[in-house]
Backbone as a chain_set.jsonl record, in Angstrom:
{"seq": "MLLSMDKELIHIIGVTLRMSFFSTLISCIIGIPAGVLLEKGRFTGRQLLKKTASTLMGLPPVVAGLIVYMLFTKYGIFGSLGLLFTVEVMIIAQVMLITPVVTCLTSSVVSVTGKNLSETAKGLSVSKTKSVLLFIIHNRRALLSVVLTAFGRSIAEVGAVSLVGGNIQWKTRVMTTAILLETNKGKFTFALALGIILLIISLVVNVLASLLTKGGSEDD", "coords": {"N": [[57.327, 20.522, -42.352], [56.968, 18.653, -40.248], [56.393, 20.486, -38.225], [54.0, 21.554, -39.153], [52.384, 19.291, -39.004], [52.42, 18.936, -36.24], [51.035, 21.227, -35.37], [48.57, 20.727, -36.556], [47.889, 18.395, -35.223], [47.585, 19.311, -32.57], [45.396, 20.995, -32.969], [43.43, 19.156, -33.751], [43.203, 17.609, -31.43], [42.24, 19.585, -29.697], [39.71, 20.224, -30.86], [38.474, 17.736, -30.58], [38.359, 17.405, -27.755], [36.806, 19.623, -27.058], [34.369, 19.058, -28.375], [33.71, 16.591, -27.144], [33.556, 17.288, -24.417], [31.432, 19.222, -24.259], [29.286, 17.796, -25.416], [29.056, 15.68, -23.632], [28.507, 17.095, -21.26], [26.011, 18.393, -21.852], [24.427, 16.146, -22.402], [24.426, 14.87, -19.914], [23.233, 16.807, -18.298], [20.667, 16.713, -19.306], [20.082, 13.933, -19.314], [20.603, 12.744, -16.733], [18.758, 13.896, -14.722], [16.447, 13.08, -16.12], [16.677, 10.292, -16.042], [16.388, 9.8, -13.301], [13.758, 10.685, -12.903], [12.342, 8.951, -14.608], [12.669, 6.556, -13.302], [11.752, 6.938, -10.655], [9.539, 8.561, -10.827], [5.967, 9.005, -11.195], [3.888, 8.852, -13.643], [1.76, 9.176, -16.531], [2.576, 7.169, -19.302], [5.153, 6.555, -18.59], [6.421, 4.018, -18.63], [6.495, 3.558, -21.362], [8.229, 5.577, -22.169], [10.545, 4.71, -20.863], [11.064, 2.327, -22.227], [11.471, 3.379, -24.754], [13.785, 4.911, -24.341], [15.562, 2.855, -23.712], [15.6, 1.499, -26.121], [16.724, 3.443, -27.787], [19.289, 3.462, -26.837], [20.674, 1.672, -28.331], [20.881, 2.912, -30.758], [22.181, 3.18, -33.969], [25.186, 4.934, -34.714], [25.52, 6.078, -37.304], [22.917, 6.336, -38.149], [21.868, 8.192, -36.351], [23.505, 10.302, -37.11], [22.61, 10.644, -39.741], [19.956, 11.49, -39.334], [20.352, 13.954, -38.001], [21.814, 15.231, -39.971], [19.884, 15.469, -42.032], [18.124, 17.199, -40.78], [19.597, 19.538, -40.557], [20.587, 20.104, -43.031], [20.663, 22.044, -46.088], [18.009, 22.151, -47.027], [16.615, 21.323, -44.853], [14.743, 21.391, -41.699], [16.132, 23.008, -39.883], [17.933, 24.188, -41.505], [18.462, 26.845, -42.156], [20.041, 27.812, -40.151], [22.638, 27.249, -40.689], [24.479, 25.375, -39.632], [25.507, 22.943, -40.399], [28.282, 20.799, -40.91], [29.875, 21.818, -38.841], [31.374, 22.192, -35.57], [29.431, 22.505, -33.682], [27.105, 21.207, -34.679], [28.037, 18.646, -34.663], [28.202, 18.204, -31.95], [25.485, 18.224, -31.342], [24.642, 15.886, -32.653], [26.065, 14.031, -31.156], [24.893, 14.375, -28.65], [22.358, 13.375, -29.156], [22.972, 10.695, -29.396], [24.182, 10.03, -26.926], [22.571, 10.841, -24.744], [20.305, 9.005, -24.303], [21.768, 6.817, -23.303], [22.908, 7.83, -20.939], [20.546, 8.4, -19.562], [19.332, 5.833, -19.205], [21.341, 4.432, -17.782], [21.492, 6.0, -15.485], [18.92, 5.583, -14.504], [19.143, 2.893, -13.835], [21.003, 3.013, -11.75], [19.569, 4.476, -9.827], [17.442, 2.746, -9.362], [18.573, 0.754, -7.861], [19.506, 1.974, -5.52], [17.57, 3.699, -4.639], [15.276, 3.25, -3.001], [15.211, 3.648, -0.152], [15.763, 6.374, -0.122], [13.506, 7.38, -1.37], [11.541, 6.966, 0.562], [12.527, 8.62, 2.539], [12.346, 11.112, 1.257], [9.583, 11.34, 0.977], [8.838, 11.378, 3.627], [9.915, 13.79, 4.442], [8.467, 15.468, 2.943], [9.328, 16.726, 0.554], [9.656, 18.589, -2.523], [9.21, 17.475, -5.995], [11.31, 18.343, -7.599], [13.342, 18.836, -5.706], [13.561, 16.279, -4.767], [14.686, 14.933, -6.933], [17.19, 16.213, -6.991], [18.132, 15.321, -4.538], [18.42, 12.553, -4.982], [20.415, 12.638, -6.942], [22.592, 13.84, -5.579], [23.033, 11.996, -3.509], [23.772, 9.747, -4.959], [26.108, 10.468, -6.208], [28.723, 9.458, -6.587], [28.344, 7.037, -7.919], [27.075, 8.033, -10.156], [29.123, 9.361, -11.32], [30.505, 7.453, -12.732], [28.709, 7.056, -14.74], [28.888, 9.476, -16.09], [31.511, 9.253, -17.009], [31.237, 7.09, -18.744], [29.612, 8.255, -20.673], [31.347, 10.25, -21.631], [33.373, 8.645, -22.663], [31.987, 7.336, -24.702], [31.472, 9.502, -26.334], [34.03, 10.537, -27.081], [35.037, 8.462, -28.531], [33.531, 8.189, -30.773], [32.766, 7.827, -34.272], [31.174, 7.499, -36.701], [28.74, 9.217, -36.71], [29.774, 11.827, -36.248], [31.515, 12.108, -38.351], [29.783, 12.116, -40.515], [28.064, 14.379, -40.151], [29.883, 16.347, -39.568], [31.795, 16.296, -41.533], [34.526, 15.88, -41.492], [36.463, 17.923, -41.854], [39.514, 19.478, -42.523], [41.325, 21.388, -40.152], [38.986, 22.324, -39.059], [36.583, 20.6, -38.454], [37.705, 18.178, -37.924], [38.317, 15.404, -35.924], [39.921, 13.244, -33.472], [39.238, 10.494, -33.881], [38.12, 10.421, -36.492], [40.274, 11.427, -37.867], [42.202, 9.444, -37.438], [41.077, 7.337, -38.893], [41.126, 8.461, -41.481], [43.913, 8.991, -41.907], [44.937, 6.434, -41.719], [43.774, 5.212, -43.952], [45.139, 6.65, -45.853], [47.609, 5.656, -45.583], [49.36, 6.734, -43.763], [50.607, 5.779, -41.213], [52.111, 6.411, -38.947], [51.291, 8.97, -38.004], [48.621, 8.347, -37.547], [48.902, 6.401, -35.566], [50.057, 7.939, -33.537], [47.934, 9.625, -32.895], [46.15, 7.705, -31.957], [47.482, 6.767, -29.65], [47.506, 9.108, -28.095], [44.77, 9.407, -27.732], [44.23, 7.185, -26.121], [45.753, 7.902, -23.874], [44.396, 10.205, -22.991], [41.954, 9.055, -22.238], [42.87, 7.425, -20.166], [43.822, 9.352, -18.326], [41.436, 10.692, -17.67], [40.028, 8.621, -16.404], [41.704, 8.098, -14.212], [41.566, 10.546, -12.825], [38.849, 10.542, -12.215], [38.755, 8.335, -10.541], [40.282, 9.258, -8.388], [38.661, 11.371, -7.539], [36.409, 9.976, -6.748], [37.447, 8.439, -4.668], [38.138, 10.468, -2.925], [35.593, 11.455, -2.367], [34.531, 9.282, -0.99], [36.045, 9.256, 1.358], [35.188, 11.625, 2.479], [32.587, 11.001, 3.134]], "CA": [[56.326, 19.457, -42.476], [56.685, 18.157, -38.91], [55.763, 21.58, -37.482], [52.624, 21.631, -39.632], [51.672, 18.144, -38.438], [52.253, 19.197, -34.808], [49.951, 22.207, -35.238], [47.319, 20.06, -36.889], [47.619, 17.458, -34.134], [47.07, 20.089, -31.453], [44.061, 21.458, -33.337], [42.539, 17.99, -33.73], [42.966, 17.278, -30.022], [41.39, 20.645, -29.155], [38.343, 20.034, -31.368], [37.961, 16.512, -29.974], [38.038, 17.651, -26.35], [35.679, 20.569, -26.999], [33.17, 18.335, -28.758], [33.402, 15.57, -26.144], [33.181, 17.935, -23.166], [30.099, 19.832, -24.32], [28.27, 16.78, -25.667], [28.878, 14.965, -22.365], [27.862, 18.011, -20.319], [24.606, 18.565, -22.216], [23.756, 14.847, -22.252], [24.243, 14.608, -18.49], [22.246, 17.771, -17.787], [19.355, 16.209, -19.719], [19.868, 12.516, -19.047], [20.611, 12.338, -15.321], [17.424, 14.145, -14.141], [15.448, 12.256, -16.817], [16.799, 8.933, -15.527], [15.791, 9.769, -11.967], [12.302, 10.817, -13.042], [11.797, 7.737, -15.223], [12.702, 5.454, -12.333], [11.017, 7.223, -9.421], [8.325, 9.333, -11.091], [4.718, 8.285, -11.442], [3.121, 9.638, -14.604], [1.289, 8.418, -17.685], [3.553, 7.0, -20.373], [6.501, 6.368, -18.047], [6.982, 2.761, -19.133], [6.768, 3.744, -22.793], [9.441, 6.392, -22.259], [11.67, 3.874, -20.453], [11.351, 1.407, -23.329], [12.019, 4.185, -25.847], [15.162, 5.244, -23.979], [16.339, 1.622, -23.832], [15.762, 1.233, -27.555], [17.636, 4.443, -28.359], [20.662, 3.16, -26.424], [21.3, 0.928, -29.422], [20.774, 3.659, -32.008], [23.446, 3.208, -34.71], [25.691, 6.298, -34.877], [25.288, 6.624, -38.644], [21.496, 6.708, -38.225], [21.772, 9.475, -35.643], [24.138, 11.287, -37.978], [21.733, 10.885, -40.883], [18.811, 12.288, -38.864], [20.834, 15.317, -37.767], [22.183, 15.769, -41.289], [18.649, 15.847, -42.726], [17.53, 18.346, -40.09], [20.415, 20.746, -40.688], [20.989, 20.344, -44.406], [20.131, 23.293, -46.657], [16.555, 22.081, -47.169], [16.05, 20.782, -43.629], [14.003, 22.298, -40.815], [17.062, 23.949, -39.267], [18.953, 24.51, -42.501], [18.764, 28.28, -42.179], [21.011, 28.121, -39.102], [23.971, 27.097, -41.265], [25.335, 24.663, -38.682], [26.051, 21.713, -40.952], [29.747, 20.771, -41.021], [30.474, 22.614, -37.769], [31.524, 21.456, -34.313], [28.149, 22.599, -32.978], [26.185, 20.162, -35.136], [28.632, 17.399, -34.193], [27.774, 18.081, -30.555], [24.062, 17.863, -31.371], [24.569, 14.465, -33.009], [26.565, 13.286, -30.008], [23.876, 14.444, -27.597], [21.305, 12.44, -29.548], [23.469, 9.343, -29.142], [24.622, 9.785, -25.552], [21.526, 11.11, -23.745], [19.606, 7.777, -23.893], [22.686, 5.998, -22.512], [22.971, 8.45, -19.614], [19.23, 8.236, -18.942], [19.125, 4.44, -18.795], [22.307, 4.084, -16.739], [21.054, 6.695, -14.274], [17.742, 4.868, -14.033], [19.616, 1.659, -13.2], [21.631, 3.392, -10.483], [18.518, 4.886, -8.892], [16.618, 1.584, -9.027], [19.297, -0.039, -6.858], [19.76, 2.708, -4.265], [16.593, 4.76, -4.434], [14.107, 2.929, -2.173], [15.28, 4.361, 1.138], [15.686, 7.81, -0.384], [12.1, 7.704, -1.672], [10.839, 7.043, 1.845], [13.011, 9.833, 3.212], [11.781, 12.27, 0.563], [8.161, 11.418, 1.324], [8.743, 11.765, 5.033], [10.257, 15.213, 4.562], [7.51, 16.195, 2.085], [10.065, 17.59, -0.36], [9.101, 18.672, -3.869], [9.793, 16.547, -6.959], [12.607, 18.877, -8.019], [14.295, 18.587, -4.625], [13.769, 14.834, -4.691], [15.652, 14.611, -7.993], [18.493, 16.68, -6.519], [18.522, 14.436, -3.439], [18.898, 11.313, -5.589], [21.67, 12.911, -7.651], [23.644, 14.074, -4.586], [23.293, 10.737, -2.789], [24.384, 8.773, -5.873], [27.068, 11.213, -7.02], [29.876, 8.641, -6.967], [27.886, 6.094, -8.94], [26.767, 8.798, -11.364], [30.388, 9.737, -11.94], [30.817, 6.415, -13.722], [27.801, 7.316, -15.869], [29.492, 10.588, -16.826], [32.686, 8.711, -17.7], [30.746, 6.289, -19.862], [29.157, 9.206, -21.689], [32.538, 10.869, -22.22], [34.035, 7.622, -23.468], [31.188, 7.133, -25.922], [31.615, 10.69, -27.16], [35.373, 10.714, -27.623], [35.356, 7.329, -29.409], [32.566, 8.146, -31.877], [33.272, 8.093, -35.619], [30.169, 7.567, -37.767], [27.86, 10.384, -36.712], [30.527, 13.076, -36.362], [32.071, 12.155, -39.706], [28.698, 12.424, -41.444], [27.556, 15.752, -40.0], [31.001, 17.277, -39.484], [32.494, 16.303, -42.811], [35.956, 15.616, -41.309], [37.132, 19.023, -42.556], [40.794, 19.83, -41.925], [41.383, 22.659, -39.426], [37.657, 22.781, -38.677], [35.756, 19.601, -37.76], [38.415, 16.898, -37.824], [38.589, 14.951, -34.561], [40.927, 12.186, -33.446], [38.774, 9.235, -34.465], [37.996, 10.556, -37.945], [41.632, 11.616, -38.382], [42.842, 8.122, -37.445], [40.519, 6.608, -40.043], [41.614, 9.08, -42.71], [45.357, 8.796, -42.046], [45.163, 5.007, -41.974], [43.432, 4.985, -45.358], [46.175, 7.293, -46.672], [48.873, 4.964, -45.353], [50.193, 7.501, -42.827], [50.368, 5.031, -39.982], [52.779, 7.057, -37.815], [50.393, 10.014, -37.509], [47.432, 7.667, -37.029], [49.289, 5.754, -34.314], [50.241, 9.005, -32.555], [46.589, 10.022, -32.474], [45.592, 6.608, -31.169], [48.141, 6.766, -28.345], [47.012, 10.279, -27.361], [43.388, 9.096, -27.369], [44.313, 6.271, -24.974], [46.266, 8.659, -22.729], [43.302, 11.053, -22.507], [41.007, 8.169, -21.547], [43.512, 7.011, -18.915], [43.838, 10.508, -17.417], [40.061, 10.911, -17.211], [39.682, 7.555, -15.465], [42.483, 8.294, -12.987], [40.976, 11.68, -12.115], [37.559, 10.099, -11.679], [39.057, 7.438, -9.427], [40.719, 10.101, -7.274], [37.487, 12.102, -7.042], [35.557, 8.987, -6.076], [38.13, 8.101, -3.416], [37.993, 11.634, -2.062], [34.217, 11.502, -1.924], [34.314, 8.21, -0.017], [36.645, 9.666, 2.613], [34.344, 12.672, 3.06], [31.405, 10.373, 3.707]], "C": [[55.914, 18.937, -41.09], [55.981, 19.208, -38.068], [54.294, 21.701, -37.857], [51.785, 20.498, -39.049], [51.423, 18.336, -36.95], [51.11, 20.176, -34.566], [48.6, 21.565, -35.522], [46.912, 19.087, -35.789], [47.012, 18.171, -32.936], [45.641, 20.565, -31.732], [43.048, 20.319, -33.266], [42.19, 17.603, -32.294], [42.027, 18.309, -29.389], [39.936, 20.5, -29.577], [37.7, 18.816, -30.72], [37.521, 16.749, -28.535], [36.851, 18.602, -26.204], [34.371, 19.866, -27.316], [32.751, 17.347, -27.669], [32.928, 16.189, -24.838], [31.746, 18.461, -23.22], [28.999, 18.811, -24.599], [28.001, 15.968, -24.401], [28.129, 15.824, -21.361], [26.367, 18.135, -20.604], [23.829, 17.27, -22.017], [23.481, 14.525, -20.789], [23.227, 15.554, -17.859], [20.829, 17.31, -18.125], [19.095, 14.819, -19.159], [19.809, 12.11, -17.592], [19.273, 12.659, -14.634], [16.338, 13.282, -14.794], [15.48, 10.821, -16.304], [16.185, 8.785, -14.145], [14.268, 9.804, -12.058], [11.667, 9.564, -13.634], [11.737, 6.581, -14.23], [11.789, 5.697, -11.143], [9.715, 7.986, -9.647], [7.116, 8.433, -11.321], [3.855, 9.154, -12.352], [2.77, 8.759, -15.793], [2.368, 8.362, -18.77], [4.976, 6.745, -19.902], [7.161, 5.114, -18.607], [7.334, 2.857, -20.612], [8.059, 4.542, -22.99], [10.681, 5.589, -21.875], [12.071, 2.915, -21.573], [11.956, 2.151, -24.523], [13.477, 4.525, -25.589], [16.064, 4.02, -24.123], [16.607, 1.274, -25.288], [16.78, 2.164, -28.178], [19.078, 4.258, -27.906], [21.421, 2.439, -27.536], [21.21, 1.619, -30.764], [22.12, 3.685, -32.73], [23.914, 4.65, -34.933], [25.418, 6.894, -36.251], [23.826, 7.025, -38.833], [21.277, 8.045, -37.521], [22.371, 10.589, -36.49], [23.264, 11.64, -39.166], [20.547, 11.765, -40.497], [19.22, 13.751, -38.681], [21.202, 15.993, -39.084], [20.95, 16.265, -42.037], [17.998, 17.076, -42.102], [18.272, 19.647, -40.379], [20.947, 20.982, -42.096], [20.254, 21.565, -44.961], [18.608, 23.312, -46.726], [15.879, 21.486, -45.935], [15.368, 21.85, -42.79], [14.911, 23.386, -40.243], [18.177, 24.365, -40.23], [19.379, 25.967, -42.514], [19.806, 28.685, -41.133], [22.449, 27.992, -39.603], [24.952, 26.366, -40.367], [25.955, 23.387, -39.235], [27.549, 21.854, -41.21], [30.417, 21.763, -40.064], [30.598, 21.732, -36.528], [30.196, 21.431, -33.563], [27.185, 21.483, -33.395], [26.733, 18.776, -34.773], [28.231, 17.14, -32.741], [26.317, 17.659, -30.481], [23.889, 16.381, -31.683], [25.023, 13.591, -31.844], [25.536, 13.256, -28.874], [22.733, 13.469, -27.898], [21.706, 10.999, -29.232], [23.668, 9.058, -27.652], [23.513, 9.93, -24.523], [20.739, 9.854, -23.351], [20.468, 6.857, -23.031], [22.75, 6.52, -21.081], [21.658, 8.233, -18.863], [19.031, 6.829, -18.395], [20.09, 4.014, -17.695], [21.945, 4.752, -15.412], [19.856, 5.998, -13.651], [18.132, 3.588, -13.303], [20.239, 1.943, -11.838], [20.566, 3.701, -9.434], [17.671, 3.693, -8.457], [17.251, 0.729, -7.939], [19.339, 0.663, -5.509], [18.628, 3.64, -3.845], [15.457, 4.485, -3.468], [14.099, 3.708, -0.86], [15.163, 5.87, 0.959], [14.263, 8.246, -0.686], [11.304, 7.867, -0.385], [11.244, 8.3, 2.616], [12.391, 11.082, 2.597], [10.31, 12.448, 0.894], [7.988, 11.888, 2.763], [9.023, 13.239, 5.247], [9.338, 16.105, 3.739], [8.222, 17.177, 1.146], [9.43, 17.554, -1.737], [9.793, 17.688, -4.796], [11.178, 17.015, -7.405], [13.672, 18.617, -6.966], [14.573, 17.1, -4.463], [14.79, 14.379, -5.719], [17.06, 15.006, -7.559], [19.023, 15.79, -5.403], [19.086, 13.122, -3.97], [20.264, 11.519, -6.244], [22.82, 13.074, -6.667], [24.026, 12.771, -3.882], [24.047, 9.737, -3.659], [25.506, 9.391, -6.703], [28.264, 10.364, -7.457], [29.502, 7.629, -8.045], [27.61, 6.818, -10.258], [28.03, 9.29, -12.057], [30.797, 8.717, -12.999], [29.92, 6.559, -14.949], [28.374, 8.432, -16.742], [30.702, 10.107, -17.624], [32.3, 7.864, -18.901], [30.301, 7.181, -21.01], [30.342, 9.85, -22.395], [33.272, 9.878, -23.122], [33.31, 7.348, -24.771], [31.394, 8.299, -26.887], [32.976, 10.757, -27.847], [35.744, 9.606, -28.612], [34.477, 7.269, -30.651], [33.195, 8.53, -33.219], [32.143, 8.411, -36.603], [29.372, 8.847, -37.828], [28.633, 11.677, -36.945], [31.156, 13.224, -37.746], [31.013, 12.592, -40.709], [28.262, 13.879, -41.36], [28.677, 16.788, -39.951], [31.81, 17.373, -40.759], [33.989, 16.056, -42.724], [36.806, 16.657, -42.04], [38.402, 19.428, -41.807], [40.755, 21.241, -41.341], [40.007, 23.186, -39.009], [36.903, 21.734, -37.857], [36.438, 18.248, -37.632], [38.729, 16.587, -36.369], [39.509, 13.734, -34.62], [40.478, 10.9, -34.131], [38.668, 9.317, -35.989], [39.365, 10.762, -38.591], [42.378, 10.29, -38.452], [42.373, 7.311, -38.65], [41.081, 7.144, -41.346], [43.098, 8.788, -42.933], [45.707, 7.331, -42.295], [44.873, 4.677, -43.434], [44.47, 5.578, -46.308], [47.54, 6.612, -46.507], [49.818, 5.689, -44.417], [50.008, 6.927, -41.413], [51.013, 5.697, -38.756], [51.883, 8.11, -37.17], [49.14, 9.393, -36.893], [47.733, 7.014, -35.682], [49.482, 6.778, -33.201], [48.892, 9.474, -32.011], [45.951, 8.961, -31.586], [46.171, 6.566, -29.767], [47.639, 7.925, -27.487], [45.58, 10.042, -26.889], [43.348, 8.178, -26.148], [44.781, 6.999, -23.719], [45.173, 9.541, -22.126], [42.296, 10.22, -21.716], [41.565, 7.729, -20.198], [43.493, 8.134, -17.891], [42.455, 10.76, -16.83], [39.668, 9.869, -16.172], [40.439, 7.693, -14.149], [41.91, 9.441, -12.159], [39.647, 11.299, -11.471], [37.756, 9.196, -10.469], [39.467, 8.229, -8.189], [39.554, 10.866, -6.661], [36.574, 11.189, -6.254], [36.142, 8.625, -4.712], [37.993, 9.236, -2.417], [36.589, 11.749, -1.498], [33.923, 10.458, -0.865], [34.868, 8.594, 1.342], [35.812, 10.741, 3.294], [33.135, 12.091, 3.747], [31.746, 9.628, 4.997]], "O": [[54.731, 18.794, -40.78], [55.083, 18.887, -37.29], [53.442, 21.922, -36.997], [50.637, 20.699, -38.651], [50.368, 17.962, -36.437], [50.304, 19.976, -33.657], [47.616, 21.819, -34.827], [45.731, 18.969, -35.462], [46.038, 17.695, -32.353], [44.786, 20.542, -30.847], [41.935, 20.503, -32.774], [41.037, 17.309, -31.981], [41.124, 17.948, -28.633], [39.031, 20.636, -28.754], [36.525, 18.85, -30.352], [36.43, 16.336, -28.143], [35.997, 18.412, -25.338], [33.376, 20.049, -26.614], [31.575, 17.275, -27.313], [32.0, 15.676, -24.212], [30.942, 18.177, -22.332], [27.893, 18.942, -24.075], [26.857, 15.607, -24.124], [27.22, 15.343, -20.684], [25.549, 17.998, -19.695], [22.703, 17.289, -21.52], [22.432, 13.974, -20.457], [22.453, 15.154, -16.99], [19.905, 17.491, -17.332], [18.031, 14.552, -18.601], [19.04, 11.215, -17.237], [18.696, 11.767, -14.011], [15.423, 12.81, -14.119], [14.431, 10.196, -16.146], [15.542, 7.779, -13.846], [13.578, 9.046, -11.376], [10.583, 9.157, -13.215], [10.853, 5.728, -14.314], [11.125, 4.776, -10.67], [8.875, 8.05, -8.75], [7.254, 7.244, -11.607], [3.177, 10.073, -11.892], [3.402, 7.73, -16.031], [2.986, 9.372, -19.106], [5.904, 6.72, -20.71], [8.323, 5.146, -19.012], [8.342, 2.309, -21.059], [8.872, 4.227, -23.859], [11.742, 5.756, -22.476], [13.256, 2.712, -21.838], [12.834, 1.633, -25.213], [14.31, 4.444, -26.491], [17.195, 4.129, -24.597], [17.693, 0.817, -25.643], [17.6, 1.746, -28.994], [19.994, 4.822, -28.506], [22.638, 2.573, -27.668], [21.435, 0.995, -31.801], [23.106, 4.163, -32.169], [23.108, 5.502, -35.305], [25.116, 8.082, -36.361], [23.528, 7.949, -39.59], [20.582, 8.92, -38.036], [21.814, 11.683, -36.579], [23.184, 12.804, -39.557], [20.175, 12.675, -41.237], [18.534, 14.664, -39.141], [20.935, 17.179, -39.282], [20.966, 17.354, -42.611], [17.396, 17.893, -42.799], [17.669, 20.718, -40.44], [21.674, 21.946, -42.333], [19.312, 22.055, -44.338], [17.984, 24.352, -46.514], [14.688, 21.178, -45.974], [15.401, 23.038, -43.11], [14.508, 24.544, -40.131], [19.232, 24.835, -39.806], [20.522, 26.285, -42.843], [20.385, 29.768, -41.216], [23.369, 28.557, -39.012], [26.136, 26.703, -40.341], [26.84, 22.808, -38.605], [28.019, 22.895, -41.669], [31.379, 22.445, -40.417], [29.998, 20.659, -36.453], [29.875, 20.452, -32.888], [26.524, 20.885, -32.546], [25.959, 17.836, -34.596], [27.956, 16.004, -32.354], [25.951, 16.827, -29.651], [23.082, 15.699, -31.05], [24.437, 12.541, -31.579], [25.343, 12.228, -28.225], [22.21, 12.819, -26.993], [20.867, 10.186, -28.845], [23.354, 7.966, -27.178], [23.509, 9.212, -23.523], [20.517, 9.644, -22.158], [19.958, 6.193, -22.129], [22.658, 5.749, -20.126], [21.661, 7.919, -17.673], [18.61, 6.655, -17.252], [19.694, 3.306, -16.769], [22.074, 4.146, -14.348], [19.778, 5.838, -12.433], [17.536, 3.235, -12.286], [20.024, 1.196, -10.884], [20.652, 3.242, -8.295], [17.23, 3.633, -7.309], [16.549, 0.057, -7.184], [19.222, 0.016, -4.469], [18.719, 4.298, -2.809], [14.72, 5.413, -3.134], [13.107, 4.345, -0.506], [14.549, 6.558, 1.774], [13.852, 9.343, -0.309], [10.495, 8.786, -0.254], [10.418, 8.951, 3.255], [11.965, 11.994, 3.307], [9.84, 13.571, 1.071], [7.106, 12.69, 3.07], [8.439, 13.867, 6.13], [9.41, 17.331, 3.816], [7.779, 18.311, 0.966], [8.741, 16.594, -2.08], [10.831, 17.125, -4.449], [12.096, 16.213, -7.57], [14.788, 18.218, -7.299], [15.671, 16.702, -4.073], [15.652, 13.55, -5.428], [18.008, 14.24, -7.732], [20.225, 15.532, -5.329], [20.101, 12.632, -3.476], [21.156, 10.681, -6.117], [23.901, 12.523, -6.876], [25.208, 12.487, -3.686], [24.867, 8.968, -3.157], [25.822, 8.894, -7.784], [28.766, 10.527, -8.569], [30.272, 7.398, -8.978], [27.876, 6.288, -11.337], [28.008, 9.599, -13.248], [31.364, 9.073, -14.032], [30.323, 6.224, -16.063], [28.353, 8.348, -17.97], [30.894, 10.505, -18.773], [32.952, 7.911, -19.944], [30.579, 6.897, -22.175], [30.342, 9.981, -23.619], [33.732, 10.233, -24.207], [33.935, 7.153, -25.814], [31.48, 8.108, -28.1], [33.062, 11.005, -29.049], [36.646, 9.777, -29.431], [34.657, 6.39, -31.494], [34.035, 9.427, -33.296], [32.152, 9.455, -37.255], [29.321, 9.501, -38.87], [28.214, 12.524, -37.735], [31.31, 14.337, -38.248], [31.302, 13.344, -41.639], [28.107, 14.541, -42.386], [28.458, 17.961, -40.254], [32.434, 18.397, -41.038], [34.669, 16.022, -43.75], [37.748, 16.313, -42.753], [38.365, 19.688, -40.604], [40.221, 22.166, -41.953], [39.872, 24.356, -38.648], [36.615, 21.964, -36.683], [35.792, 17.268, -37.262], [39.331, 17.399, -35.665], [39.836, 13.253, -35.705], [41.244, 10.287, -34.875], [39.075, 8.393, -36.694], [39.595, 10.329, -39.72], [43.105, 10.035, -39.412], [43.175, 6.678, -39.336], [41.471, 6.371, -42.222], [43.495, 8.384, -44.026], [46.667, 7.03, -43.005], [45.633, 3.952, -44.077], [44.663, 5.084, -47.419], [48.501, 6.949, -47.2], [50.976, 5.293, -44.291], [49.347, 7.515, -40.558], [50.506, 5.557, -37.643], [51.73, 8.144, -35.949], [48.656, 9.847, -35.856], [46.913, 7.067, -34.765], [49.118, 6.524, -32.053], [48.739, 9.691, -30.809], [45.297, 9.276, -30.592], [45.441, 6.354, -28.799], [47.377, 7.753, -26.297], [45.216, 10.43, -25.779], [42.53, 8.369, -25.248], [44.272, 6.749, -22.627], [45.035, 9.62, -20.906], [41.843, 10.634, -20.649], [40.836, 7.665, -19.208], [43.184, 7.905, -16.721], [42.32, 11.014, -15.633], [39.041, 10.202, -15.166], [39.879, 7.435, -13.084], [41.782, 9.328, -10.94], [39.357, 11.68, -10.336], [37.013, 9.283, -9.491], [39.052, 7.91, -7.075], [39.454, 11.001, -5.442], [36.03, 11.577, -5.22], [35.415, 8.517, -3.725], [37.764, 9.014, -1.228], [36.395, 12.088, -0.33], [33.153, 10.713, 0.061], [34.253, 8.305, 2.369], [35.725, 10.785, 4.521], [32.691, 12.582, 4.785], [30.865, 9.036, 5.619]]}, "num_chains": 1, "name": "protein.A"}
């Protein structure tokens, strides 16, 4: 019994980390350049896009889950892909939730530090793509906190992943949905173990980020 629980625990942790890593990675690949462009770009509809991104920061997870569920259900637009109740569709739901957060936080970072860089970029006559890269490199330590925020949002999510993933044992069950399920079943020991591991993972990520930030400061 204990061996079975240990195997299930390891599987749950693996699914959680895989989902959180890829959803954070994709959200940052999309959101960080988008945040720079929204803050420093000059194009029609920029303010509307900024307000839309700010609004989507408060998107309820269950609403995001419902939208993704409708898109990937049997009769949805992407139903033929057969991704519903898989880790892949959980990642898609997470990306929908996290990308606006990354975009807006990046925009805030650039708004504080970007004035001098804008003048430098203009003086060097660099392209827009290179300007975005310049902002990202210059603000890499500040953007690390944005990445951590995205990861924290991903690993702590319950509503959306439960709806589109189905909390299926040995397939789509992650730590947060497992904690909820085991608590409802009265299995507090297993739920508490998952909660402690979740806290440890968050602590390790923050310590590593702190070390990377410190290392970056010494290099500068």
